[in-house]
Amino acid sequence: MSRLIVCTVGTSLLSNADRPWAGWNPRRQDPLPDAADVALWLEDADAAAASAETNTLRALDVGEADRLAFLHSDTSEGRFCAERLATLYARAGVPVETKKIGKLGYGADHFSAGLKALVDITISLVRTGRERGQQPIFCATGGFKAEIAFLNLIGALLGVEVVYLHELHRELVRLPQLPLSWDAAIVARHQDFFTWIDGELR
């Protein structure tokens, strides 16, 4: 069975050491490196060291039968990293798409809305993937810590395997399934409450 691999994207491609743009720091508002230079560097880089995402996908042995969905934050550097990764895997013949998680960024004001967008996008991807006969897998290595936590919870509720790979490890960690399940009947019985909590800003 082909796999739909949903991968959250962080900025390790930019911020890790041992690359021509080493020292890049968003807190200083450093300019992004040239996209063509990064793409060229990625083609020859060791996947285990290039970024958190490539390290995880290396361990998953991603191939042309798989489909990749890179989820990135609503920031210029998040989009930049996702686009460079998408280009890398597309050139290898892997079907790939990028999805922006609206409002997910460094500001606390919209972060909750961004996490809600993450839930919506992820559920939609899983539904579409299953309709196509694909096995969904979540790569929860890159991105904000809260983003990774939410992805793990979504995986538990939807019965989707969640994998993780720390930068110091070469072996994939398959996160244990949480003892949770989704009871649609509860939502139906309390529809007014869920409509209210979904619409209110808090």
XYZ file of C-alpha atoms in Angstrom:
202
model
C 0.000 0.000 0.000
C 1.277 3.463 -0.849
C 1.692 5.909 2.006
C 0.578 9.474 2.592
C 3.344 10.954 4.733
C 2.285 14.160 6.468
C 5.388 15.968 7.677
C 5.495 19.116 9.787
C 8.357 21.401 8.793
C 10.620 23.409 11.065
C 13.671 25.510 10.244
C 16.517 23.078 10.896
C 17.419 23.299 7.207
C 18.341 26.927 7.868
C 19.492 26.874 11.480
C 21.654 23.748 11.740
C 25.437 24.058 11.553
C 27.775 22.790 8.819
C 26.148 24.534 5.862
C 27.110 27.626 3.856
C 24.537 29.836 5.618
C 25.405 28.600 9.143
C 24.570 31.177 11.770
C 21.272 32.212 10.202
C 18.983 33.461 12.953
C 15.374 34.656 12.558
C 15.605 36.654 15.793
C 18.090 38.944 14.067
C 15.827 39.040 11.022
C 18.633 37.599 8.919
C 17.766 37.423 5.212
C 16.995 34.001 3.800
C 19.755 32.401 1.736
C 19.401 32.111 -2.014
C 16.847 29.412 -2.860
C 18.914 28.049 -5.751
C 21.989 27.735 -3.515
C 20.007 25.821 -0.891
C 18.464 23.520 -3.506
C 21.894 22.760 -4.967
C 23.364 22.090 -1.518
C 20.468 19.782 -0.608
C 21.015 17.592 -3.662
C 24.471 16.557 -2.425
C 23.862 16.733 1.331
C 23.618 13.698 3.597
C 19.900 13.234 4.281
C 20.639 12.324 7.899
C 22.314 15.689 8.490
C 20.556 18.019 6.044
C 17.458 18.644 8.171
C 15.182 17.055 10.750
C 12.670 16.298 8.014
C 15.086 14.627 5.576
C 16.510 12.555 8.423
C 13.053 11.232 9.309
C 12.064 10.618 5.690
C 15.363 8.797 5.125
C 14.480 6.428 7.954
C 11.028 5.906 6.411
C 12.656 5.023 3.073
C 10.384 7.348 1.107
C 9.966 6.419 -2.546
C 7.988 7.200 -5.681
C 5.017 5.123 -4.489
C 4.556 7.471 -1.535
C 2.974 10.915 -1.395
C 4.400 13.706 0.746
C 2.570 16.629 2.326
C 4.802 19.225 3.994
C 2.971 21.414 6.527
C 4.689 24.717 7.225
C 4.071 27.661 9.512
C 2.715 31.005 8.360
C 6.233 32.472 8.233
C 8.616 33.233 5.399
C 11.244 30.819 6.730
C 8.703 28.037 7.229
C 7.489 28.405 3.654
C 11.088 28.622 2.395
C 12.107 25.352 4.074
C 8.970 23.515 2.929
C 9.446 24.654 -0.661
C 13.101 23.582 -0.736
C 12.196 20.163 0.657
C 9.319 19.805 -1.796
C 11.646 20.585 -4.697
C 14.171 18.016 -3.477
C 11.664 15.167 -3.287
C 9.797 16.159 -6.443
C 13.063 15.874 -8.369
C 13.400 12.362 -6.938
C 10.006 11.473 -8.418
C 7.984 11.608 -5.199
C 4.537 13.268 -5.470
C 4.632 16.185 -3.049
C 2.611 19.186 -1.934
C 3.045 21.953 0.611
C 0.355 23.317 2.921
C 0.511 26.560 4.867
C -0.899 26.419 8.388
C -2.554 29.812 8.485
C -1.700 32.075 11.463
C 0.764 29.574 12.919
C 3.828 31.654 13.720
C 5.829 33.260 16.500
C 3.118 35.582 17.795
C 0.942 34.299 20.616
C -2.114 36.254 19.436
C -3.022 33.873 16.614
C -1.223 30.705 17.696
C -4.420 28.972 18.872
C -6.067 29.710 15.530
C -2.993 28.278 13.837
C -3.274 25.035 15.781
C -6.943 24.825 14.813
C -5.897 25.226 11.175
C -3.379 22.420 11.664
C -6.185 20.129 12.820
C -8.398 21.043 9.851
C -5.646 20.562 7.262
C -4.431 17.296 8.742
C -7.891 15.738 8.970
C -8.593 16.749 5.366
C -5.328 15.185 4.179
C -6.005 11.940 6.038
C -9.540 11.714 4.641
C -8.337 12.294 1.079
C -5.443 9.875 1.471
C -7.655 7.086 2.758
C -10.114 7.656 -0.078
C -7.178 7.088 -2.449
C -6.206 3.896 -0.644
C -3.117 5.421 0.971
C -1.867 4.656 4.472
C -1.398 7.942 6.379
C 1.673 8.434 8.556
C 2.533 11.540 10.575
C 6.156 12.690 10.840
C 6.239 14.754 14.022
C 9.895 15.766 13.967
C 9.962 19.337 12.669
C 8.020 22.403 13.708
C 6.841 24.008 16.936
C 6.588 21.780 20.016
C 2.863 22.497 20.360
C 2.407 21.594 16.697
C 4.101 18.234 17.261
C 1.963 17.578 20.350
C -1.228 18.295 18.414
C -0.139 16.031 15.582
C 0.387 13.202 18.063
C -3.101 13.751 19.482
C -4.688 13.835 16.019
C -2.876 10.620 15.192
C -4.316 8.967 18.288
C -7.862 10.086 17.509
C -7.694 9.092 13.835
C -5.718 5.887 14.296
C -2.719 7.217 12.359
C 0.824 6.113 13.148
C 3.101 8.912 14.393
C 6.873 8.704 13.950
C 9.668 10.836 15.370
C 13.420 11.017 14.976
C 15.681 13.045 17.260
C 18.609 14.762 15.566
C 21.111 12.653 17.534
C 19.475 9.347 16.561
C 19.523 7.407 13.310
C 16.711 5.024 14.212
C 13.058 5.902 13.826
C 10.888 6.101 16.934
C 7.316 4.960 16.419
C 5.293 6.695 19.107
C 3.004 4.375 21.073
C -0.693 4.676 20.331
C -2.474 6.679 23.018
C -5.524 4.970 24.573
C -7.939 7.393 22.934
C -10.720 7.059 20.416
C -13.124 9.434 18.685
C -16.789 8.997 19.564
C -18.825 10.859 16.946
C -22.004 10.251 18.954
C -20.744 12.574 21.703
C -20.248 15.360 19.176
C -23.728 14.813 17.777
C -25.307 14.934 21.242
C -23.463 18.138 22.169
C -23.410 19.879 18.809
C -24.379 23.264 20.293
C -21.389 23.196 22.629
C -18.902 22.304 19.893
C -20.346 24.966 17.591
C -19.942 27.539 20.362
C -16.376 26.572 21.287
C -15.344 26.500 17.631
C -16.682 29.974 16.967
C -15.598 31.835 20.098
C -12.193 33.506 20.331
C -10.498 32.691 23.615
